[in-house]
Short mmCIF file of C-alpha atoms and ligand atoms in Angstrom, two decimals:
data_model
loop_
_atom_site.label_atom_id
_atom_site.label_comp_id
_atom_site.label_asym_id
_atom_site.label_seq_id
_atom_site.Cartn_x
_atom_site.Cartn_y
_atom_site.Cartn_z
CA MET A 1 0.00 0.00 0.00
CA SER A 2 1.41 3.39 -0.92
CA GLN A 3 1.77 5.88 1.87
CA SER A 4 0.55 9.39 1.17
CA LYS A 5 3.30 11.94 1.73
CA THR A 6 2.41 14.80 4.07
CA ALA A 7 2.54 18.16 2.31
CA PRO A 8 5.42 20.37 3.47
CA LYS A 9 4.55 23.11 5.90
CA LYS A 10 5.18 26.62 4.68
CA LEU A 11 7.42 29.16 6.35
CA PHE A 12 7.23 32.88 5.56
CA ILE A 13 10.26 34.70 6.92
CA LYS A 14 10.67 38.46 6.70
CA THR A 15 14.10 39.92 7.35
CA TYR A 16 14.88 43.41 8.60
CA GLY A 17 18.16 45.20 9.18
CA CYS A 18 21.70 44.11 8.49
CA GLN A 19 23.30 41.40 6.38
CA MET A 20 23.88 39.32 9.48
CA ASN A 21 20.13 38.94 9.75
CA VAL A 22 19.99 37.87 6.09
CA TYR A 23 22.49 35.12 6.88
CA ASP A 24 20.64 34.12 10.07
CA SER A 25 17.35 33.91 8.16
CA GLU A 26 18.90 31.54 5.63
CA ARG A 27 20.13 29.35 8.45
CA MET A 28 16.75 29.40 10.21
CA VAL A 29 15.03 28.28 7.01
CA GLU A 30 17.49 25.39 6.88
CA ALA A 31 16.95 24.52 10.56
CA LEU A 32 13.16 24.50 10.16
CA GLY A 33 13.58 22.46 6.98
CA GLY A 34 14.29 19.60 9.37
CA GLN A 35 10.77 20.13 10.81
CA GLY A 36 9.23 19.77 7.36
CA TYR A 37 9.07 23.45 6.43
CA VAL A 38 9.75 24.96 3.02
CA GLU A 39 10.01 28.69 2.41
CA THR A 40 7.09 30.60 0.89
CA GLN A 41 7.09 34.19 -0.39
CA SER A 42 3.66 35.05 0.97
CA PRO A 43 2.30 35.19 4.52
CA ASP A 44 -1.20 34.31 3.29
CA ASP A 45 -0.57 30.59 2.79
CA ALA A 46 2.08 30.19 5.52
CA ASP A 47 1.90 27.75 8.44
CA MET A 48 4.50 29.79 10.25
CA ILE A 49 5.42 33.48 10.01
CA LEU A 50 8.78 34.52 11.38
CA LEU A 51 9.96 38.12 11.60
CA ASN A 52 13.73 38.43 11.88
CA THR A 53 13.96 41.88 13.38
CA CYS A 54 16.33 44.81 13.85
CA HIS A 55 16.54 47.08 16.86
CA ILE A 56 19.23 49.50 15.73
CA ARG A 57 16.91 52.51 15.34
CA GLU A 58 13.60 53.30 16.96
CA LYS A 59 11.52 53.09 13.78
CA ALA A 60 12.81 49.57 13.12
CA ALA A 61 11.21 48.23 16.32
CA GLU A 62 7.91 50.04 15.72
CA LYS A 63 7.77 48.54 12.23
CA VAL A 64 7.76 45.08 13.79
CA TYR A 65 4.67 45.81 15.88
CA SER A 66 2.80 47.28 12.94
CA GLU A 67 3.79 44.31 10.78
CA LEU A 68 2.50 41.92 13.46
CA GLY A 69 -0.78 43.85 13.48
CA ARG A 70 -1.16 43.02 9.80
CA TYR A 71 -1.14 39.29 10.55
CA LYS A 72 -3.92 39.46 13.14
CA HIS A 73 -6.65 38.52 10.68
CA LEU A 74 -4.63 35.53 9.43
CA LYS A 75 -4.25 34.23 12.97
CA ALA A 76 -7.97 34.78 13.61
CA GLU A 77 -8.84 32.75 10.51
CA ARG A 78 -6.27 30.02 11.19
CA PRO A 79 -5.49 29.72 14.91
CA ASP A 80 -2.87 27.01 14.26
CA LEU A 81 -0.76 29.50 12.27
CA LYS A 82 2.44 30.01 14.28
CA ILE A 83 3.86 33.49 14.60
CA GLY A 84 7.40 34.07 15.81
CA VAL A 85 9.66 37.04 16.41
CA ALA A 86 13.41 36.53 16.08
CA GLY A 87 16.39 38.89 16.00
CA CYS A 88 17.35 41.93 18.01
CA VAL A 89 13.85 43.20 18.87
CA ALA A 90 13.13 39.72 20.28
CA GLN A 91 16.30 39.97 22.35
CA ALA A 92 15.60 43.48 23.60
CA GLU A 93 11.86 43.23 24.24
CA GLY A 94 11.50 39.56 25.21
CA GLU A 95 8.19 38.86 26.92
CA GLU A 96 7.00 42.41 26.27
CA ILE A 97 6.31 41.32 22.66
CA ILE A 98 3.86 38.65 23.83
CA ARG A 99 2.25 41.18 26.18
CA ARG A 100 1.77 43.68 23.36
CA GLN A 101 0.81 41.06 20.76
CA PRO A 102 -0.61 37.98 22.55
CA MET A 103 -1.01 36.16 19.22
CA VAL A 104 2.80 35.75 19.05
CA ASP A 105 3.73 32.12 19.79
CA LEU A 106 7.48 32.29 20.03
CA VAL A 107 10.19 34.86 20.71
CA VAL A 108 13.78 33.87 19.99
CA GLY A 109 16.93 35.95 20.43
CA PRO A 110 19.77 35.90 17.90
CA GLN A 111 21.95 33.52 19.90
CA SER A 112 19.31 30.81 20.30
CA TYR A 113 18.31 29.92 16.74
CA HIS A 114 19.54 26.35 17.13
CA ARG A 115 16.70 25.91 19.64
CA LEU A 116 14.06 26.93 17.09
CA PRO A 117 12.95 23.39 16.18
CA GLU A 118 12.13 22.60 19.85
CA MET A 119 10.43 25.94 20.24
CA GLU A 120 8.35 25.33 17.14
CA ALA A 121 7.21 21.99 18.56
CA LYS A 122 6.32 23.66 21.86
CA ALA A 123 4.33 26.35 20.07
CA GLY A 124 2.56 23.56 18.16
CA ALA A 125 1.43 22.17 21.50
CA GLY A 126 -0.06 25.53 22.35
CA VAL A 127 2.66 26.69 24.76
CA LYS A 128 4.30 30.09 24.29
CA ALA A 129 8.06 29.71 23.78
CA LEU A 130 10.59 32.36 24.78
CA ASP A 131 14.38 32.09 24.54
CA THR A 132 16.65 35.10 24.80
CA ASP A 133 19.64 33.43 26.46
CA PHE A 134 23.26 33.89 25.48
CA PRO A 135 24.17 30.19 25.58
CA GLU A 136 27.75 28.93 25.56
CA GLU A 137 27.33 26.74 22.50
CA ASP A 138 27.85 27.97 18.94
CA LYS A 139 24.41 28.35 17.39
CA PHE A 140 25.79 27.80 13.89
CA GLU A 141 27.46 24.56 14.89
CA LYS A 142 24.22 23.27 16.39
CA LEU A 143 22.07 24.35 13.48
CA THR A 144 21.71 21.60 10.91
CA SER A 145 24.28 21.99 8.17
CA ARG A 146 23.35 23.71 4.95
CA PRO A 147 21.78 21.28 2.49
CA LYS A 148 23.83 20.55 -0.59
CA ALA A 149 21.45 22.28 -3.01
CA LYS A 150 22.91 24.55 -5.71
CA ARG A 151 22.78 28.23 -4.94
CA GLY A 152 23.60 31.62 -6.42
CA PRO A 153 27.14 32.90 -6.94
CA THR A 154 27.32 35.13 -3.84
CA ALA A 155 26.91 34.23 -0.18
CA PHE A 156 27.25 35.71 3.28
CA LEU A 157 29.16 33.82 5.93
CA THR A 158 29.04 35.00 9.54
CA VAL A 159 32.41 34.62 11.26
CA GLN A 160 31.95 36.81 14.30
CA GLU A 161 29.05 38.10 16.34
CA GLY A 162 28.58 40.64 19.08
CA CYS A 163 30.53 43.71 19.99
CA ASP A 164 32.62 44.88 22.95
CA LYS A 165 33.02 48.46 21.76
CA PHE A 166 29.97 50.04 23.41
CA CYS A 167 29.55 53.08 21.20
CA ALA A 168 27.29 55.35 23.27
CA PHE A 169 24.42 55.29 20.74
CA CYS A 170 24.36 51.60 19.91
CA VAL A 171 22.23 48.70 21.16
CA VAL A 172 24.31 45.96 19.52
CA PRO A 173 26.49 45.13 22.54
CA TYR A 174 23.24 44.56 24.48
CA THR A 175 21.22 42.68 21.85
CA ARG A 176 23.99 40.60 20.28
CA GLY A 177 26.17 40.30 23.36
CA ALA A 178 29.94 40.13 23.74
CA GLU A 179 32.23 39.45 20.80
CA VAL A 180 32.44 35.78 19.82
CA SER A 181 34.44 34.43 16.87
CA ARG A 182 33.75 31.14 15.11
CA PRO A 183 36.80 28.86 14.84
CA ALA A 184 38.68 29.12 11.53
CA GLY A 185 38.22 25.42 10.75
CA ARG A 186 34.44 25.70 10.79
CA VAL A 187 34.46 28.87 8.72
CA LEU A 188 36.73 27.28 6.11
CA SER A 189 34.68 24.09 5.85
CA GLU A 190 31.48 26.11 5.46
CA ALA A 191 33.20 28.18 2.76
CA ARG A 192 34.33 25.04 0.89
CA ASP A 193 30.81 23.70 1.07
CA LEU A 194 29.40 26.94 -0.35
CA VAL A 195 31.91 26.88 -3.21
CA GLU A 196 30.94 23.27 -4.05
CA ARG A 197 27.39 24.51 -4.35
CA GLY A 198 28.27 27.22 -6.87
CA VAL A 199 29.29 30.20 -4.73
CA ARG A 200 32.12 32.30 -6.18
CA GLU A 201 32.04 35.29 -3.85
CA ILE A 202 31.87 35.19 -0.06
CA THR A 203 31.26 38.18 2.19
CA LEU A 204 32.48 37.50 5.72
CA LEU A 205 30.14 39.05 8.24
CA GLY A 206 30.51 40.29 11.78
CA GLN A 207 29.26 43.22 13.82
CA ASN A 208 32.92 43.96 14.34
CA VAL A 209 34.33 41.61 11.74
CA ASN A 210 37.90 42.87 11.80
CA ALA A 211 38.12 42.04 15.52
CA TYR A 212 37.79 38.37 14.41
CA HIS A 213 40.07 36.16 16.47
CA GLY A 214 39.02 32.62 15.46
CA HIS A 215 42.25 32.31 13.43
CA ASP A 216 45.70 32.76 15.01
CA LYS A 217 46.44 35.43 12.39
CA GLY A 218 43.08 37.17 12.82
CA LEU A 219 40.82 38.23 9.96
CA ALA A 220 43.79 38.63 7.60
CA GLY A 221 44.69 34.98 8.34
CA ILE A 222 41.27 33.62 7.46
CA ILE A 223 41.16 35.77 4.31
CA ARG A 224 44.49 34.34 3.17
CA ASP A 225 43.29 30.77 3.83
CA LEU A 226 40.01 31.41 2.01
CA ALA A 227 41.95 32.78 -0.96
CA LYS A 228 43.52 29.32 -1.39
CA ILE A 229 40.13 27.70 -2.09
CA ASP A 230 39.87 26.90 -5.81
CA GLY A 231 36.67 28.22 -7.32
CA LEU A 232 36.27 30.98 -4.75
CA GLU A 233 37.08 34.11 -6.73
CA ARG A 234 36.11 37.04 -4.52
CA ILE A 235 36.27 37.82 -0.82
CA ARG A 236 34.71 40.77 1.01
CA PHE A 237 34.10 41.52 4.66
CA THR A 238 31.87 43.82 6.67
CA THR A 239 31.51 45.70 9.09
CA SER A 240 34.81 46.98 10.40
CA HIS A 241 35.89 49.29 13.20
CA PRO A 242 38.78 51.64 12.32
CA ASN A 243 40.71 50.67 15.47
CA ASP A 244 40.84 47.00 14.45
CA MET A 245 42.27 47.73 11.00
CA ASP A 246 45.66 46.22 11.84
CA ASP A 247 48.84 46.02 9.72
CA ALA A 248 48.14 42.45 8.59
CA LEU A 249 44.68 43.37 7.31
CA ILE A 250 45.99 46.45 5.53
CA ALA A 251 48.72 44.32 3.93
CA ALA A 252 46.09 41.79 2.80
CA HIS A 253 44.48 44.58 0.76
CA ALA A 254 47.75 44.96 -1.11
CA GLU A 255 48.62 41.28 -1.46
CA VAL A 256 45.47 39.14 -1.68
CA GLU A 257 44.17 39.44 -5.21
CA LYS A 258 40.81 37.86 -4.34
CA LEU A 259 40.14 40.46 -1.66
CA MET A 260 37.97 43.06 -3.42
CA PRO A 261 38.90 46.76 -3.46
CA TYR A 262 35.87 47.92 -1.51
CA LEU A 263 35.73 48.52 2.21
CA HIS A 264 32.93 49.57 4.53
CA LEU A 265 34.65 51.50 7.31
CA PRO A 266 32.16 53.49 9.41
CA VAL A 267 33.37 56.67 11.10
CA GLN A 268 29.98 58.01 12.34
CA ALA A 269 31.13 61.64 12.77
CA GLY A 270 33.99 64.03 12.04
CA SER A 271 34.17 66.07 15.23
CA ASP A 272 36.57 64.81 17.88
CA LYS A 273 34.29 66.12 20.61
CA ILE A 274 31.38 64.06 19.26
CA LEU A 275 33.57 61.02 18.55
CA LYS A 276 34.66 61.12 22.19
CA ARG A 277 31.08 61.37 23.43
CA MET A 278 30.17 58.53 21.10
CA ASN A 279 32.90 56.49 22.81
CA ARG A 280 34.34 55.62 19.42
CA GLN A 281 37.88 55.55 20.81
CA HIS A 282 39.36 57.14 17.71
CA THR A 283 39.72 60.66 16.36
CA ALA A 284 39.00 62.07 12.91
CA GLU A 285 42.74 62.22 12.31
CA SER A 286 43.40 58.62 13.32
CA TYR A 287 40.57 57.50 11.01
CA LEU A 288 42.05 59.51 8.13
CA LYS A 289 45.43 57.95 8.86
CA VAL A 290 43.94 54.44 8.54
CA VAL A 291 42.33 55.48 5.25
CA GLU A 292 45.66 56.82 4.00
CA ARG A 293 47.43 53.56 4.85
CA LEU A 294 44.71 51.49 3.20
CA ARG A 295 44.94 53.60 0.06
CA ALA A 296 48.72 53.27 0.05
CA ALA A 297 48.17 49.48 0.08
CA ARG A 298 45.36 49.53 -2.48
CA PRO A 299 45.21 52.85 -4.35
CA ASP A 300 41.92 52.09 -6.14
CA LEU A 301 40.06 51.18 -2.92
CA HIS A 302 36.46 52.40 -2.76
CA LEU A 303 35.42 53.34 0.73
CA SER A 304 31.98 53.26 2.21
CA GLY A 305 30.89 54.59 5.58
CA ASP A 306 28.13 55.00 8.14
CA PHE A 307 27.27 58.42 9.56
CA ILE A 308 25.05 59.65 12.34
CA VAL A 309 23.84 63.25 12.32
CA GLY A 310 22.31 65.01 15.30
CA PHE A 311 24.03 62.96 18.00
CA PRO A 312 23.24 64.60 21.39
CA GLU A 313 24.96 67.99 21.77
CA GLU A 314 26.20 68.04 18.15
CA THR A 315 26.56 71.70 17.14
CA GLU A 316 26.61 73.16 13.64
CA GLU A 317 30.40 73.40 13.97
CA ASP A 318 30.63 69.70 14.90
CA PHE A 319 28.48 68.83 11.92
CA GLN A 320 30.75 70.92 9.69
CA ALA A 321 33.64 68.70 10.85
CA THR A 322 31.71 65.66 9.54
CA LEU A 323 31.31 67.38 6.15
CA ASP A 324 35.05 68.21 6.16
CA LEU A 325 35.95 64.58 6.87
CA VAL A 326 33.67 63.40 4.07
CA GLU A 327 35.38 65.88 1.71
CA ALA A 328 38.76 64.54 2.77
CA VAL A 329 37.86 60.87 2.23
CA GLN A 330 35.70 60.91 -0.95
CA TYR A 331 33.36 57.96 -0.36
CA GLY A 332 32.23 55.55 -3.05
CA SER A 333 29.02 54.86 -1.13
CA ALA A 334 27.61 55.63 2.30
CA PHE A 335 24.77 55.15 4.75
CA SER A 336 23.67 58.08 6.87
CA PHE A 337 21.13 58.23 9.65
CA LYS A 338 19.55 60.69 12.03
CA TYR A 339 20.52 59.86 15.59
CA SER A 340 17.78 57.72 17.15
CA GLU A 341 17.43 57.59 20.91
CA ARG A 342 17.81 54.02 22.20
CA PRO A 343 16.64 53.44 25.76
CA GLY A 344 19.38 51.97 27.94
CA THR A 345 22.27 53.43 25.93
CA PRO A 346 24.34 56.27 27.47
CA ALA A 347 23.60 58.78 24.69
CA ALA A 348 19.86 58.57 25.34
CA GLU A 349 20.46 60.42 28.65
CA ARG A 350 22.15 63.44 26.99
CA PRO A 351 20.55 66.69 25.74
CA GLN A 352 19.00 65.96 22.36
CA VAL A 353 19.27 67.85 19.06
CA SER A 354 15.95 68.99 17.57
CA GLU A 355 14.31 66.92 14.84
CA ASP A 356 14.42 69.90 12.44
CA GLU A 357 18.16 70.26 12.84
CA LYS A 358 18.63 66.53 12.34
CA ASP A 359 16.55 66.69 9.14
CA ASP A 360 18.49 69.65 7.82
CA ARG A 361 21.89 68.07 8.55
CA LEU A 362 20.90 64.73 7.07
CA GLN A 363 19.83 66.43 3.86
CA ARG A 364 23.07 68.35 3.56
CA LEU A 365 25.21 65.31 4.33
CA GLN A 366 23.33 63.10 1.91
CA ALA A 367 23.63 65.71 -0.84
CA LEU A 368 27.41 65.75 -0.42
CA LEU A 369 27.70 61.95 -0.18
CA GLY A 370 25.42 61.58 -3.21
CA ARG A 371 27.66 63.87 -5.28
CA GLN A 372 30.77 61.91 -4.27
CA GLN A 373 29.14 58.59 -4.98
CA ARG A 374 28.05 59.80 -8.42
CA ALA A 375 31.48 61.25 -9.23
CA LEU A 376 33.23 57.99 -8.37
CA GLN A 377 30.67 55.99 -10.32
CA ASP A 378 31.06 58.28 -13.38
CA ALA A 379 34.84 57.95 -13.13
CA MET A 380 34.45 54.23 -13.85
CA VAL A 381 33.53 54.99 -17.49
CA GLY A 382 36.32 53.79 -19.76
CA ARG A 383 37.78 51.48 -17.11
CA GLU A 384 38.03 47.70 -17.24
CA VAL A 385 36.66 45.83 -14.24
CA GLY A 386 35.72 42.32 -13.22
CA VAL A 387 31.97 41.66 -13.05
CA LEU A 388 30.39 38.66 -11.36
CA PHE A 389 27.01 38.04 -13.01
CA GLU A 390 24.19 37.38 -10.57
CA LYS A 391 20.92 37.60 -12.50
CA PRO A 392 19.35 38.39 -15.87
CA GLY A 393 19.02 42.15 -16.44
CA ARG A 394 15.77 44.04 -16.85
CA LYS A 395 15.98 44.11 -20.65
CA PRO A 396 15.98 40.90 -22.70
CA GLY A 397 19.48 39.59 -23.41
CA GLN A 398 20.97 41.58 -20.54
CA MET A 399 22.82 40.22 -17.52
CA GLY A 400 23.35 42.09 -14.28
CA GLY A 401 26.15 41.72 -11.78
CA LYS A 402 28.49 43.53 -9.43
CA SER A 403 31.85 45.05 -10.22
CA ASP A 404 34.90 44.54 -8.03
CA TYR A 405 33.92 47.87 -6.44
CA LEU A 406 30.35 46.66 -5.81
CA HIS A 407 28.78 48.84 -8.50
CA ALA A 408 25.73 47.34 -10.18
CA VAL A 409 26.70 46.69 -13.82
CA HIS A 410 24.56 45.51 -16.70
CA VAL A 411 25.87 44.07 -19.93
CA ALA A 412 24.24 42.90 -23.16
CA GLY A 413 25.69 39.45 -23.20
CA GLU A 414 24.97 36.60 -25.58
CA GLY A 415 25.83 33.33 -23.90
CA LEU A 416 26.51 34.83 -20.47
CA SER A 417 25.37 32.76 -17.49
CA VAL A 418 24.71 33.48 -13.84
CA GLY A 419 27.95 32.85 -11.97
CA ASP A 420 30.25 33.97 -14.81
CA LEU A 421 33.06 36.29 -13.78
CA ARG A 422 34.20 38.33 -16.78
CA ARG A 423 36.27 41.37 -17.65
CA VAL A 424 34.07 44.25 -18.73
CA ARG A 425 34.73 47.74 -20.09
CA ILE A 426 32.43 50.34 -18.53
CA VAL A 427 30.83 52.49 -21.24
CA GLU A 428 28.10 54.45 -19.48
CA SER A 429 27.14 55.62 -15.99
CA GLY A 430 23.39 55.68 -15.29
CA ALA A 431 21.28 56.75 -12.32
CA ASN A 432 21.98 53.67 -10.18
CA SER A 433 24.10 51.42 -12.30
CA LEU A 434 26.83 51.18 -14.90
CA LYS A 435 26.60 49.82 -18.41
CA GLY A 436 29.44 47.67 -19.68
CA GLU A 437 30.66 45.67 -22.65
CA LEU A 438 32.31 42.29 -22.46
CA LEU A 439 36.00 42.29 -23.29
N1 5AD E 501 20.85 56.06 15.86
C1 5AD E 501 21.16 56.23 14.55
N2 5AD E 501 21.99 55.41 13.88
C2 5AD E 501 22.52 54.37 14.56
N3 5AD E 501 23.36 53.41 14.18
C3 5AD E 501 23.59 52.60 15.22
N4 5AD E 501 22.90 53.03 16.29
C4 5AD E 501 22.23 54.14 15.91
C5 5AD E 501 21.36 55.04 16.56
N5 5AD E 501 21.04 54.91 17.85
C6 5AD E 501 23.95 53.35 12.84
C7 5AD E 501 25.48 53.46 12.88
C8 5AD E 501 25.92 52.04 12.59
C9 5AD E 501 24.82 51.56 11.66
C10 5AD E 501 24.70 50.09 11.53
O1 5AD E 501 23.65 52.09 12.24
O2 5AD E 501 25.89 54.33 11.86
O3 5AD E 501 27.20 51.97 11.99
FE1 SF4 E 502 27.58 49.34 17.63
FE2 SF4 E 502 29.91 50.62 17.86
FE3 SF4 E 502 29.83 47.95 18.13
FE4 SF4 E 502 29.46 49.04 15.72
S1 SF4 E 502 31.36 49.18 16.94
S2 SF4 E 502 28.21 47.40 16.66
S3 SF4 E 502 28.36 50.94 16.21
S4 SF4 E 502 28.87 49.45 19.48
#
């Protein structure tokens, strides 16, 4: 007698915030695969909805509550639908989430994802499940390994989590905990596995990735070992703190061909007074010195940064120092934010800058950064770059990919396939992307 197969359960997962959450979401999908779940793109037919949340700015947390509100009718129609909150809002708010939204079945902090399968079973039995511990064990080790299915040419790989820096505005040290590095052996075997499955570019992730200490030669050591893997063509890493940009890592930018010439190196502000109050533990000058050394190692390096405007007590003169620093660096891309008060962080206790001033400064900063970004993008015209093709372009016959410098590039390419890495001459600079021709 033939046995009827049970239909897979459907998991809808929505990811907010940083790339580390993107990586975590992938791993959670894999872990719940063991419970019979497959991913779906719509909450309407899901058996489980999981929000992988971000707590970095105030609006991010509020978004989670309003998103949960949108699922109320689904839960009313199908009471066995499981709803879970993961990520940094889960860590920070814990039980409060269930108090505010009693339909939530499980709340899981970023260090406890390996316990998701048990929690899912508990929720299935009608018991609310909450886990926001910082357990000793490595969650990635305990999560089931990635299945061997083929995948796209680029992948994230988390090597380090947590942060010990305690910038005065930031919740990360509280939500993600102290710095923990994954051992080099595990990182390398995961990388080899990814390459076997078709990955050609790996971005190493960590909240403070260049403080990585799972290899005896630090992040530079793991980069050099990764570069020896045949079939892996490109290596990137993010996000770095300027104080952890050591000599070995700077030298890697000169010597490791597979390490791409693009670096995200947040500075946050240009005024030493504000940097001190932010507890950044560096000055504008020491940041510029690091940039100078990096550019001496890799003259074509494109830099990207994060900026906060309107940090408590920031004056117009302080803000001007941020603009001066931006002028001095010339960024290839950047992310800028209005300071957002985070309860429990030291900066939240300080005198605040008005919303109007924050708006005005953000506009001025973004205008300057936008001009720089555009100028650097336009300067690519006529140059030859490597492009890794990731997906068909918008127009028929086109393929889209990323340059070594992380610019979006599209090419009219007969016979090009996803995963090809080719030399391309840039012929045009558009609003958000470059146009190239195959060489
Ligand atoms: N307000 C505004 N921006 C913040 N960031 C972190 N905390 C805050 C906050 N409280 C920004 C920083 C960091 C990026 C990930 O988010 O620029 O580098
Ligand atoms: Fe937050 Fe600062 Fe740590 Fe970055 S270095 S995660 S901004 S505390």
